[in-house]
Amino acid sequence: MNNPYIVLPIILQLIAAVVLMFFWTKIKAQKTISILFSVVAVAVAAFMLHDVWHNGIQITQSGNWKAPFGITFVADLLALTLVLISSIAALGVSIFSAGSMRDERLKFGYYPVFHFLVMGLQGAFLTGDIFNLYVWFEVIIISSFVLMTLGGKKHQLEGAIKYVSLNLLASSFFLTGIGFLYGLTGTLNMADLSLKIKLIENSGLVNVTAGLFLVAFGIKSAIFPMYFWLPASYHTPPPAVTAIFGGLLTKVGVYAMLRTFSLIFGGDEFMTLTISIIAALTILAGAFGAMSRKHMGKIFGFLIISHIGFMMVGVSVFTEVALIGTVFYLIHDIIVKTNLFMVSGLVLKINGSQNIDELGGLYKSHPLLSLLMAVPLFSLVGIPPLSGFWAKIFFIEGALDAQDYLLVGSVIIGSFLTLWVIGKVWAEVFWKKGENLPKEAKGVFYDDLSRGKQLSYIIPMLLLSVVSLYIGLGANRIITLSQKIAAELVDPSSYIQVVLQNQMP
Amino acid sequence: MELLLIFIIGLLHASGIYMLLRRSMFKIIIGLILLGNGVNLLIFLLGKLTKGHPPVIEDGAKIFTEIYADPLPQALILTAIVIGFGLQSFAIILIKRVYQVLGTDDLDELNSTDEEI
């Protein structure tokens, strides 16, 4: 089952980035090419997911070196689902950037770097080798550094300092963890590690290694004690960049945790307890942070943290039921968070401010747009039939099964606080009378834009809203998919079997 | 040899973390560079040191019969050095730019993005 075509999502983004570089100053051509490539990427990812759903896990061994000697790329359901969802989010952002990014920023190569970032994401999802995962992480962070600082505004640079230094620190923790793993087992292939790590008698050493990975991925996904960089930096770049960051970057950390804790360090009591406490504190810290802020970007930034905590519930409990919740929530969250930051970008463009005290009356002035913005806001809370509701049932059921009442309580409180925060945003921005709107703001407002630019704001929001409606209404299908993925995570033997082929006993 | 490396790694980590805890941006970068080098040496050490046995198969033989130096950690370090070098140069340029725009090297003065609204 050596199928070279599974690296296609990576290659496609690479080609897109390289082609875009030839159109360095021709911005209009860049916009068209980027959107075209993103559409193709979604189609390819959908086709591959369909194929793997019917034919089982596919692998490719780079350079035809058999695992564990070469670098393996593995396309299983979890990886391909995330490739598909991230391609959809990337398509949305690609269209959104065409209208919302200033030409000066686009001239400095925004689009090529954006495609390099997506390439890194796809690579991280598809790789089956822990060192290769590190390399893809570096591709992601260097692209995100450039996107974050592009334009060089004062607050951007200030946010970037925190973001850059903490990410560099996380990388060295990750590398240390890899060094420990190699020293312990002598292999870097995740399937091979899964078999060899069980033979190590000194469980203390394995736990230290697991702790290093937890810190490294924890900084990237912004879990409890390591989240301070996120609300300080995520609202500083333009809304299109924040949308791709908020939707995808933190989720890569969660994905990496799911992979390493299912394949390599599974089922240790000490780690389970640690992660469950971290998950509870992450949910609460994020939710309380969101309550105390008035800037829309910062509110949504804190909500990212809170919802990362939800996903950690599955990582901690690690039963099939809880993992269904995590996978479902991951699918829902990527779409909704990307959409949310687009909403905050549009609000900024309409009114010239993101301070909810200064806003108001949006429902009166733009009723249809408000309806569109209501979809991501209320799917985040999880009002049925929108997405986000189903996953929480699985979280609570999973945590109840494991008798972890701390987690049950914090998931419920976290959901209520999210409702409170979103209710506040809705009341302040949409319902309140627009009396103290800012009189002077820089740039062109939404109402004065040309029809085409207005559409480039609306189309991606419409696209992602339709996807989240589909996730909510077609929950049956997504649950079936999540169930299959969760079963694979709990029992990774088929993954190991496919990767190592005939070398299994 | 191992013992010497252990001390060097410990020293690099300790001084790296000490520098990271300073308030100056410039010292943070120095700290990250020291830490990065400490980690690279750590991988080198954990890959086990073998003296005088290069990973080359003798003429006529098909497999290794004796012990040999593992080339993989060295390949890993090489990759990590290259990546780290790129990231560090980005960070140094970023810091220079931040210093030019904001006119300060003190991290305690870089907190306007954390402030309320």
Coordinates of C-alpha atoms in Angstrom, one line a residue:
Chain A
M1 CA 0.0 0.0 0.0
N2 CA 2.7 2.4 -0.9
N3 CA 0.8 5.3 -2.4
P4 CA 2.9 8.3 -3.3
Y5 CA -0.2 10.4 -3.9
I6 CA -0.8 10.9 -0.2
V7 CA 1.8 13.7 -0.1
L8 CA -0.3 15.6 -2.7
P9 CA -1.8 18.0 -0.2
I10 CA 1.7 19.1 0.8
I11 CA 3.0 19.3 -2.7
L12 CA 0.0 21.3 -3.9
Q13 CA 0.6 24.0 -1.3
L14 CA 4.3 24.0 -2.1
I15 CA 3.5 24.5 -5.8
A16 CA 1.0 27.2 -5.0
A17 CA 3.6 29.1 -2.9
V18 CA 6.3 28.8 -5.6
V19 CA 4.0 29.8 -8.4
L20 CA 2.8 32.8 -6.4
M21 CA 6.3 34.0 -5.9
F22 CA 6.6 34.5 -9.7
F23 CA 3.7 37.0 -9.4
W24 CA 5.4 39.0 -6.6
T25 CA 4.0 42.4 -7.6
K26 CA 0.9 41.4 -9.5
I27 CA -1.6 41.3 -6.7
K28 CA -4.7 40.6 -8.7
A29 CA -3.1 37.5 -10.3
Q30 CA -2.0 36.4 -6.8
K31 CA -5.5 36.5 -5.4
T32 CA -6.9 34.5 -8.3
I33 CA -4.1 31.8 -8.2
S34 CA -4.3 31.5 -4.4
I35 CA -8.1 30.9 -4.4
L36 CA -7.9 28.5 -7.3
F37 CA -5.2 26.4 -5.6
S38 CA -7.2 26.4 -2.4
V39 CA -10.2 25.1 -4.2
V40 CA -8.2 22.3 -5.8
A41 CA -6.7 21.5 -2.3
V42 CA -10.2 21.1 -0.8
A43 CA -11.2 18.8 -3.7
V44 CA -8.0 16.7 -3.4
A45 CA -8.4 16.4 0.4
A46 CA -12.1 15.4 0.1
F47 CA -11.2 12.7 -2.5
M48 CA -8.4 11.3 -0.4
L49 CA -10.7 11.2 2.7
H50 CA -13.2 9.3 0.7
D51 CA -10.6 6.9 -0.5
V52 CA -9.2 6.2 2.9
W53 CA -12.7 5.8 4.4
H54 CA -13.3 2.9 2.0
N55 CA -9.8 1.4 1.5
G56 CA -8.2 1.8 4.9
I57 CA -5.0 3.6 6.0
Q58 CA -2.5 4.5 3.2
I59 CA 1.2 5.1 3.7
T60 CA 4.1 6.2 1.6
Q61 CA 7.7 5.6 2.5
S62 CA 9.9 8.4 1.3
G63 CA 12.8 7.2 -0.9
N64 CA 11.3 3.7 -0.6
W65 CA 13.2 3.2 2.7
K66 CA 11.0 0.8 4.6
A67 CA 9.8 2.0 8.0
P68 CA 11.3 2.5 10.6
F69 CA 14.4 3.6 8.6
G70 CA 12.8 6.1 6.2
I71 CA 10.4 8.9 6.9
T72 CA 6.9 7.6 6.6
F73 CA 3.8 9.6 5.7
V74 CA 0.6 8.1 7.0
A75 CA -2.8 9.0 5.8
D76 CA -5.3 7.7 8.3
L77 CA -8.8 9.1 9.0
L78 CA -7.7 11.5 11.7
A79 CA -5.0 13.1 9.6
L80 CA -7.1 13.3 6.5
T81 CA -10.1 14.8 8.3
L82 CA -7.9 17.5 9.6
V83 CA -6.3 18.0 6.2
L84 CA -9.8 18.5 4.7
I85 CA -11.0 20.8 7.5
S86 CA -7.9 22.9 7.4
S87 CA -8.1 23.1 3.6
I88 CA -11.7 24.4 3.9
A89 CA -10.6 27.0 6.5
A90 CA -7.6 28.0 4.3
L91 CA -9.9 28.5 1.3
G92 CA -12.1 30.7 3.5
V93 CA -9.1 32.8 4.6
S94 CA -7.7 33.0 1.1
I95 CA -10.9 34.6 -0.2
F96 CA -11.2 36.8 2.9
S97 CA -7.6 38.1 2.5
A98 CA -8.3 39.1 -1.1
G99 CA -10.7 41.7 0.2
S100 CA -9.5 42.6 3.6
M101 CA -5.7 42.8 3.3
R102 CA -4.2 46.1 2.3
D103 CA -2.2 46.1 -1.0
E104 CA 1.0 47.1 0.8
R105 CA 0.9 43.9 2.8
L106 CA 0.1 41.8 -0.2
K107 CA 3.1 43.2 -2.0
F108 CA 5.4 41.9 0.6
G109 CA 4.5 38.3 -0.2
Y110 CA 1.6 37.6 2.1
Y111 CA 0.1 34.9 -0.2
P112 CA 3.2 32.7 -0.7
V113 CA 3.9 32.7 3.0
F114 CA 0.3 31.9 3.7
H115 CA 0.6 28.8 1.5
F116 CA 3.8 27.8 3.1
L117 CA 2.0 27.9 6.4
V118 CA -0.8 25.7 5.1
M119 CA 1.9 23.4 3.7
G120 CA 3.4 23.0 7.1
L121 CA 0.0 22.2 8.6
Q122 CA -0.7 19.5 6.1
G123 CA 2.8 18.1 6.6
A124 CA 2.3 18.0 10.3
F125 CA -1.0 16.1 10.0
L126 CA 0.3 13.6 7.5
T127 CA 3.8 12.7 8.9
G128 CA 4.4 9.5 10.8
D129 CA 7.8 10.3 12.1
I130 CA 8.4 12.4 15.3
F131 CA 11.4 14.2 14.1
N132 CA 9.7 15.0 10.8
L133 CA 6.8 16.4 12.9
Y134 CA 9.3 18.8 14.5
V135 CA 10.5 19.9 11.1
W136 CA 6.9 20.6 10.0
F137 CA 6.3 22.5 13.2
E138 CA 9.3 24.7 12.3
V139 CA 7.9 25.3 8.8
I140 CA 4.6 26.4 10.5
I141 CA 6.2 28.7 13.1
I142 CA 8.6 30.5 10.7
S143 CA 5.7 31.2 8.3
S144 CA 3.5 32.4 11.2
F145 CA 6.3 34.7 12.4
V146 CA 6.4 36.3 9.0
L147 CA 2.6 36.6 8.9
M148 CA 2.5 38.1 12.3
T149 CA 5.1 40.7 11.7
L150 CA 4.2 41.6 8.1
G151 CA 3.5 45.3 7.9
G152 CA 5.6 46.1 11.0
K153 CA 3.0 48.1 13.0
K154 CA 4.0 49.0 16.5
H155 CA 1.6 46.6 18.4
Q156 CA 2.3 43.8 15.9
L157 CA 6.0 43.9 16.7
E158 CA 5.3 44.0 20.4
G159 CA 3.0 40.9 20.1
A160 CA 5.5 39.2 17.9
I161 CA 8.3 39.4 20.5
K162 CA 6.2 37.3 22.9
Y163 CA 5.0 34.9 20.3
V164 CA 8.4 34.4 18.7
S165 CA 10.4 33.8 22.0
L166 CA 7.8 31.4 23.5
N167 CA 7.6 29.4 20.3
L168 CA 11.4 29.1 20.1
L169 CA 11.4 27.9 23.7
A170 CA 8.7 25.4 22.9
S171 CA 10.8 24.1 19.9
S172 CA 13.8 23.5 22.2
F173 CA 11.6 21.5 24.6
F174 CA 10.2 19.5 21.7
L175 CA 13.7 18.8 20.5
T176 CA 14.9 17.7 24.0
G177 CA 11.9 15.3 24.1
I178 CA 12.9 13.8 20.8
G179 CA 16.5 13.4 22.0
F180 CA 15.2 11.6 25.1
L181 CA 13.0 9.3 23.0
Y182 CA 15.8 8.5 20.7
G183 CA 18.1 7.7 23.6
L184 CA 15.5 5.5 25.2
T185 CA 14.3 3.5 22.1
G186 CA 16.7 4.2 19.2
T187 CA 13.9 4.9 16.8
L188 CA 11.9 7.9 15.7
N189 CA 9.1 6.3 13.7
M190 CA 5.9 6.8 15.7
A191 CA 4.5 3.3 15.0
D192 CA 7.8 1.7 15.9
L193 CA 8.1 3.9 19.1
S194 CA 4.7 2.7 20.1
L195 CA 6.0 -0.9 20.3
K196 CA 9.4 -0.1 21.8
I197 CA 8.3 2.3 24.5
K198 CA 6.3 -0.5 26.2
L199 CA 9.5 -2.4 26.7
I200 CA 11.1 0.3 28.8
E201 CA 11.0 -0.6 32.5
N202 CA 11.9 2.8 33.9
S203 CA 8.5 4.4 33.7
G204 CA 9.9 7.6 35.4
L205 CA 12.1 8.3 32.4
V206 CA 9.2 7.8 30.0
N207 CA 7.0 10.2 32.1
V208 CA 9.7 12.9 32.0
T209 CA 9.8 12.6 28.3
A210 CA 6.0 12.7 28.1
G211 CA 6.2 15.8 30.3
L212 CA 8.6 17.5 27.9
F213 CA 6.2 16.8 25.0
L214 CA 3.3 18.1 27.1
V215 CA 5.1 21.3 27.7
A216 CA 6.2 21.7 24.1
F217 CA 2.8 21.0 22.7
G218 CA 1.2 22.9 25.6
I219 CA 2.9 26.1 24.7
K220 CA 1.9 25.7 21.1
S221 CA -1.7 25.0 21.9
A222 CA -1.9 27.5 24.8
I223 CA -3.0 25.3 27.7
F224 CA -3.3 26.5 31.3
P225 CA 0.0 27.8 32.7
M226 CA 1.4 28.5 29.2
Y227 CA -1.3 30.5 27.5
F228 CA -0.3 34.1 28.3
W229 CA 1.3 34.8 24.9
L230 CA -1.9 34.1 23.0
P231 CA -4.2 36.9 24.2
A232 CA -1.1 39.3 24.1
S233 CA -0.3 38.5 20.4
Y234 CA -3.2 37.1 18.5
H235 CA -5.2 40.3 18.1
T236 CA -2.3 42.3 16.8
P237 CA -2.0 41.2 13.1
P238 CA -4.8 42.0 10.5
P239 CA -8.0 39.9 10.9
A240 CA -7.3 37.6 8.0
V241 CA -4.0 36.5 9.7
T242 CA -5.7 36.2 13.1
A243 CA -8.4 34.0 11.5
I244 CA -5.9 31.5 10.2
F245 CA -3.9 31.6 13.5
G246 CA -7.0 31.2 15.7
G247 CA -8.5 28.5 13.5
L248 CA -5.5 26.3 12.9
L249 CA -2.3 26.9 14.8
T250 CA -3.4 26.0 18.3
K251 CA -5.2 22.9 16.9
V252 CA -1.9 21.5 15.6
G253 CA -0.7 21.3 19.2
V254 CA -3.8 19.4 20.1
Y255 CA -3.4 17.1 17.1
A256 CA 0.2 16.4 18.1
M257 CA -0.9 15.6 21.6
L258 CA -3.6 13.2 20.4
R259 CA -1.0 11.4 18.2
T260 CA 1.8 11.2 20.7
F261 CA -0.4 10.3 23.7
S262 CA -2.3 7.6 21.7
L263 CA 0.7 6.1 20.0
I264 CA 3.6 6.7 22.4
F265 CA 2.7 7.6 26.0
G266 CA -0.7 6.1 26.6
G267 CA -2.5 5.2 29.8
D268 CA -0.1 6.3 32.5
E269 CA -1.9 7.3 35.7
F270 CA 0.3 10.2 36.7
M271 CA 0.1 11.8 33.2
T272 CA -3.7 11.3 33.1
L273 CA -4.2 13.1 36.4
T274 CA -1.9 15.9 35.4
I275 CA -3.6 16.4 32.1
S276 CA -7.1 16.3 33.6
I277 CA -6.2 19.1 36.1
I278 CA -4.6 21.1 33.3
A279 CA -7.7 20.7 31.2
A280 CA -10.0 21.9 33.9
L281 CA -7.9 24.9 34.7
T282 CA -7.5 25.8 31.0
I283 CA -11.3 25.8 30.5
L284 CA -11.8 28.1 33.5
A285 CA -8.9 30.4 33.0
G286 CA -9.9 31.0 29.3
A287 CA -13.5 31.6 30.2
F288 CA -12.8 34.0 33.0
G289 CA -10.3 35.8 30.9
A290 CA -12.9 36.2 28.1
M291 CA -15.4 37.6 30.6
S292 CA -13.0 40.4 31.7
R293 CA -12.1 41.7 28.3
K294 CA -13.8 44.3 26.1
H295 CA -11.8 44.0 22.8
M296 CA -13.5 41.5 20.5
G297 CA -10.2 40.0 19.3
K298 CA -9.1 39.5 22.9
I299 CA -12.4 37.9 23.9
F300 CA -12.2 35.4 21.1
G301 CA -8.5 34.8 21.9
F302 CA -9.4 33.8 25.5
L303 CA -12.3 31.6 24.1
I304 CA -9.7 29.7 22.0
I305 CA -7.9 28.9 25.3
S306 CA -11.1 27.8 27.0
H307 CA -12.0 25.5 24.2
I308 CA -8.6 24.0 23.9
G309 CA -9.3 22.9 27.5
F310 CA -12.4 21.1 26.2
M311 CA -10.3 19.2 23.7
M312 CA -7.9 18.3 26.4
V313 CA -10.7 16.4 28.2
G314 CA -10.5 13.7 25.6
V315 CA -6.7 13.6 25.8
S316 CA -6.9 13.2 29.5
V317 CA -9.8 10.6 29.9
F318 CA -8.7 8.8 26.7
T319 CA -11.8 6.6 26.4
E320 CA -13.5 6.1 23.1
V321 CA -16.5 8.2 24.1
A322 CA -14.4 11.2 25.3
L323 CA -12.2 11.0 22.2
I324 CA -15.3 11.1 19.9
G325 CA -15.9 14.4 21.7
T326 CA -12.4 15.7 21.1
V327 CA -12.3 14.8 17.4
F328 CA -15.8 16.2 16.8
Y329 CA -14.9 19.4 18.7
L330 CA -11.6 19.7 16.7
I331 CA -13.6 19.5 13.4
H332 CA -16.1 22.1 14.7
D333 CA -13.7 24.4 16.3
I334 CA -11.4 24.9 13.3
I335 CA -14.3 26.1 11.2
V336 CA -16.0 28.2 13.9
K337 CA -12.9 30.0 15.2
T338 CA -11.7 30.9 11.7
N339 CA -15.2 32.2 11.1
L340 CA -15.3 34.1 14.4
F341 CA -12.2 36.1 13.7
M342 CA -13.6 37.0 10.2
V343 CA -16.7 38.2 12.0
S344 CA -14.5 40.4 14.3
G345 CA -12.7 41.6 11.1
L346 CA -15.9 42.6 9.5
V347 CA -17.2 44.4 12.6
L348 CA -14.0 46.3 12.6
K349 CA -14.4 47.2 8.9
I350 CA -18.0 48.3 9.4
N351 CA -17.5 50.4 12.6
G352 CA -13.8 51.1 12.9
S353 CA -13.5 49.7 16.4
Q354 CA -13.3 46.3 18.2
N355 CA -14.1 47.7 21.6
I356 CA -17.6 46.4 22.5
D357 CA -18.3 49.4 24.6
E358 CA -17.9 51.6 21.5
L359 CA -20.0 49.4 19.2
G360 CA -23.7 48.9 18.9
G361 CA -26.7 48.9 16.5
L362 CA -25.3 46.5 14.0
Y363 CA -28.5 44.5 13.9
K364 CA -30.4 47.7 12.9
S365 CA -28.0 48.9 10.3
H366 CA -27.0 45.5 8.7
P367 CA -29.7 42.9 9.6
L368 CA -28.7 40.2 7.0
L369 CA -25.1 40.4 7.9
S370 CA -25.9 40.1 11.5
L371 CA -27.8 37.0 10.8
L372 CA -24.7 35.6 9.1
M373 CA -22.5 36.6 12.0
A374 CA -25.0 34.9 14.4
V375 CA -24.2 31.5 12.9
P376 CA -20.5 31.2 14.2
L377 CA -21.3 33.1 17.4
F378 CA -24.1 30.7 18.4
S379 CA -22.4 27.5 17.0
L380 CA -19.6 28.3 19.4
V381 CA -22.0 28.2 22.3
G382 CA -23.4 25.0 20.9
I383 CA -27.1 25.9 20.5
P384 CA -28.7 23.0 18.7
P385 CA -29.0 22.5 15.7
L386 CA -25.6 24.3 15.2
S387 CA -22.3 22.5 15.6
G388 CA -20.6 22.5 19.0
F389 CA -23.5 21.1 20.9
W390 CA -22.9 17.4 20.2
A391 CA -19.3 17.2 21.3
K392 CA -20.0 18.5 24.8
I393 CA -22.4 15.6 25.4
F394 CA -19.6 13.2 24.6
F395 CA -17.2 15.1 26.9
I396 CA -19.5 15.0 29.8
E397 CA -20.4 11.3 29.2
G398 CA -16.8 10.4 28.9
A399 CA -15.8 12.3 32.0
L400 CA -18.7 10.8 34.0
D401 CA -17.7 7.3 32.9
A402 CA -14.2 8.0 34.2
Q403 CA -15.7 9.5 37.4
D404 CA -13.7 12.7 36.9
Y405 CA -16.2 15.1 38.4
L406 CA -13.7 18.0 38.2
L407 CA -13.8 17.7 34.4
V408 CA -17.6 17.4 34.3
G409 CA -18.0 20.5 36.4
S410 CA -15.5 22.6 34.4
V411 CA -17.0 21.6 31.1
I412 CA -20.4 22.7 32.3
I413 CA -19.2 25.9 33.8
G414 CA -17.0 26.6 30.8
S415 CA -20.0 26.2 28.5
F416 CA -22.1 28.5 30.6
L417 CA -19.4 31.1 30.7
T418 CA -19.0 30.9 26.9
L419 CA -22.8 31.4 26.6
W420 CA -22.5 34.5 28.9
V421 CA -19.6 36.0 27.0
I422 CA -21.3 35.4 23.6
G423 CA -24.5 36.8 25.0
K424 CA -22.7 39.9 26.1
V425 CA -21.0 40.4 22.7
W426 CA -24.3 39.9 20.9
A427 CA -26.1 42.4 23.2
E428 CA -23.3 45.0 23.1
V429 CA -22.4 44.8 19.4
F430 CA -25.7 44.0 17.7
W431 CA -28.6 45.0 20.0
K432 CA -27.4 48.0 21.9
K433 CA -28.3 51.4 20.4
G434 CA -25.3 52.6 18.3
E435 CA -24.9 55.9 20.2
N436 CA -21.2 56.1 20.9
L437 CA -19.8 54.7 17.6
P438 CA -16.3 56.1 17.0
K439 CA -16.5 59.2 14.9
E440 CA -13.1 59.0 13.3
A441 CA -11.4 55.9 12.2
K442 CA -8.7 55.2 9.6
G443 CA -9.3 53.6 6.2
V444 CA -12.4 52.9 4.1
F445 CA -15.5 51.5 5.8
Y446 CA -17.4 48.5 4.6
D447 CA -20.3 50.4 3.2
D448 CA -18.0 52.4 0.9
L449 CA -16.3 49.4 -0.6
S450 CA -16.9 48.1 -4.1
R451 CA -19.3 45.2 -4.6
G452 CA -16.5 42.7 -5.3
K453 CA -14.7 43.6 -2.1
Q454 CA -17.8 43.3 0.0
L455 CA -18.5 39.9 -1.5
S456 CA -15.0 38.8 -0.6
Y457 CA -15.9 39.5 3.1
I458 CA -19.3 37.7 2.9
I459 CA -18.5 34.6 0.7
P460 CA -16.0 33.0 3.1
M461 CA -18.2 33.6 6.1
L462 CA -21.1 32.1 4.2
L463 CA -19.0 29.1 3.2
L464 CA -17.8 28.4 6.7
S465 CA -21.3 29.0 8.1
V466 CA -22.7 26.4 5.7
V467 CA -20.0 24.0 6.8
S468 CA -20.8 24.5 10.4
L469 CA -24.5 24.1 9.7
Y470 CA -23.7 20.9 8.0
I471 CA -21.7 19.7 11.0
G472 CA -24.6 20.5 13.2
L473 CA -27.4 19.1 11.1
G474 CA -25.5 16.2 9.7
A475 CA -24.0 15.4 13.1
N476 CA -24.8 11.8 12.5
R477 CA -22.2 11.5 9.8
I478 CA -19.6 13.4 11.7
I479 CA -20.2 11.3 14.8
T480 CA -19.7 8.1 12.7
L481 CA -16.5 9.5 11.4
S482 CA -15.3 10.6 14.9
Q483 CA -16.3 7.3 16.3
K484 CA -14.1 5.5 13.7
I485 CA -11.2 7.9 14.4
A486 CA -11.6 7.5 18.2
A487 CA -11.5 3.7 17.9
E488 CA -8.3 4.0 15.9
L489 CA -6.8 6.3 18.5
V490 CA -7.7 4.0 21.4
D491 CA -6.4 0.9 19.6
P492 CA -3.7 2.0 17.2
S493 CA -2.8 -1.6 16.2
S494 CA -4.1 -1.2 12.6
Y495 CA -2.0 2.0 12.3
I496 CA 1.1 0.2 13.5
Q497 CA 0.4 -2.9 11.3
V498 CA 0.1 -0.8 8.2
V499 CA 3.2 1.3 8.8
L500 CA 5.5 -1.6 9.8
Q501 CA 3.9 -4.0 7.3
N502 CA 5.3 -7.4 7.6
Q503 CA 7.7 -6.7 10.4
M504 CA 5.1 -7.3 13.1
P505 CA 5.2 -10.5 15.1
Chain B
M1 CA 34.1 12.2 27.3
E2 CA 30.5 11.6 28.3
L3 CA 31.1 13.2 31.6
L4 CA 32.6 16.3 30.0
L5 CA 29.6 16.6 27.6
I6 CA 27.2 16.3 30.5
F7 CA 28.8 19.2 32.3
I8 CA 28.8 21.3 29.1
I9 CA 25.1 20.5 28.4
G10 CA 24.2 21.4 32.0
L11 CA 26.1 24.6 31.8
L12 CA 24.5 25.6 28.5
H13 CA 21.1 24.9 29.8
A14 CA 21.6 26.7 33.1
S15 CA 23.1 29.8 31.4
G16 CA 20.4 29.7 28.7
I17 CA 17.6 29.7 31.3
Y18 CA 19.4 32.4 33.3
M19 CA 19.5 34.6 30.3
L20 CA 15.9 33.9 29.4
L21 CA 14.9 35.3 32.8
R22 CA 16.5 38.7 32.2
R23 CA 14.4 41.7 31.3
S24 CA 16.3 42.6 28.2
M25 CA 15.2 41.4 24.8
F26 CA 18.7 41.0 23.6
K27 CA 19.6 38.7 26.5
I28 CA 16.5 36.5 25.7
I29 CA 17.9 35.8 22.2
I30 CA 21.3 34.9 23.7
G31 CA 19.5 32.6 26.1
L32 CA 17.6 30.9 23.3
I33 CA 20.8 30.4 21.3
L34 CA 22.6 28.9 24.3
L35 CA 19.6 26.6 25.1
G36 CA 19.4 25.5 21.4
N37 CA 23.0 24.5 21.4
G38 CA 22.6 22.7 24.7
V39 CA 19.7 20.7 23.2
N40 CA 21.7 19.8 20.1
L41 CA 24.6 18.5 22.3
L42 CA 22.0 16.6 24.3
I43 CA 20.8 14.7 21.2
F44 CA 24.4 14.0 20.3
L45 CA 25.0 12.5 23.8
L46 CA 21.8 10.5 23.9
G47 CA 22.6 8.9 20.6
K48 CA 25.5 7.2 22.4
L49 CA 29.1 8.0 21.7
T50 CA 31.3 5.5 19.9
K51 CA 34.9 6.3 19.3
G52 CA 36.9 5.1 16.2
H53 CA 34.1 3.0 14.6
P54 CA 32.7 5.0 11.7
P55 CA 29.4 3.7 10.1
V56 CA 31.1 2.3 7.0
I57 CA 30.7 -1.3 5.9
E58 CA 33.9 -3.1 5.1
D59 CA 34.6 -4.3 1.5
G60 CA 32.8 -7.6 0.8
A61 CA 30.6 -7.5 3.9
K62 CA 26.9 -7.0 3.7
I63 CA 26.1 -6.2 7.3
F64 CA 27.8 -4.6 10.3
T65 CA 29.6 -7.1 12.5
E66 CA 31.2 -4.8 14.9
I67 CA 29.8 -1.8 16.8
Y68 CA 29.6 1.4 14.8
A69 CA 28.9 5.1 15.5
D70 CA 25.2 5.9 14.9
P71 CA 25.0 8.5 12.1
L72 CA 21.3 9.3 12.8
P73 CA 21.8 11.7 15.8
Q74 CA 24.3 13.6 13.7
A75 CA 21.8 14.0 10.9
L76 CA 19.2 15.1 13.4
I77 CA 21.5 17.7 14.9
L78 CA 22.5 18.9 11.5
T79 CA 18.8 19.5 10.7
A80 CA 18.2 21.1 14.0
I81 CA 21.2 23.4 13.7
V82 CA 20.1 24.6 10.3
I83 CA 16.5 25.2 11.4
G84 CA 17.6 26.8 14.6
F85 CA 20.0 29.1 12.7
G86 CA 17.2 30.3 10.5
L87 CA 14.8 31.0 13.4
Q88 CA 17.5 32.7 15.5
S89 CA 18.5 35.0 12.6
F90 CA 14.8 35.9 12.2
A91 CA 14.5 36.6 15.9
I92 CA 17.6 38.8 15.9
I93 CA 16.3 40.9 13.0
L94 CA 12.9 41.2 14.7
I95 CA 14.5 42.4 17.9
K96 CA 16.5 45.0 16.0
R97 CA 13.3 46.2 14.4
V98 CA 11.4 46.3 17.7
Y99 CA 14.2 48.3 19.2
Q100 CA 14.1 50.8 16.3
V101 CA 10.3 51.2 16.4
L102 CA 9.7 51.1 20.1
G103 CA 13.0 52.5 21.3
T104 CA 13.4 50.2 24.3
D105 CA 15.1 47.0 25.2
D106 CA 13.2 46.5 28.4
L107 CA 10.5 43.8 28.2
D108 CA 8.6 45.4 31.1
E109 CA 7.8 48.3 28.8
L110 CA 6.4 46.1 26.1
N111 CA 3.0 45.4 27.7
S112 CA 0.6 47.7 25.8
T113 CA -0.9 44.6 24.0
D114 CA -1.8 43.2 27.4
E115 CA -3.5 46.3 28.7
E116 CA -7.2 46.6 28.9
I117 CA -8.7 47.5 25.5

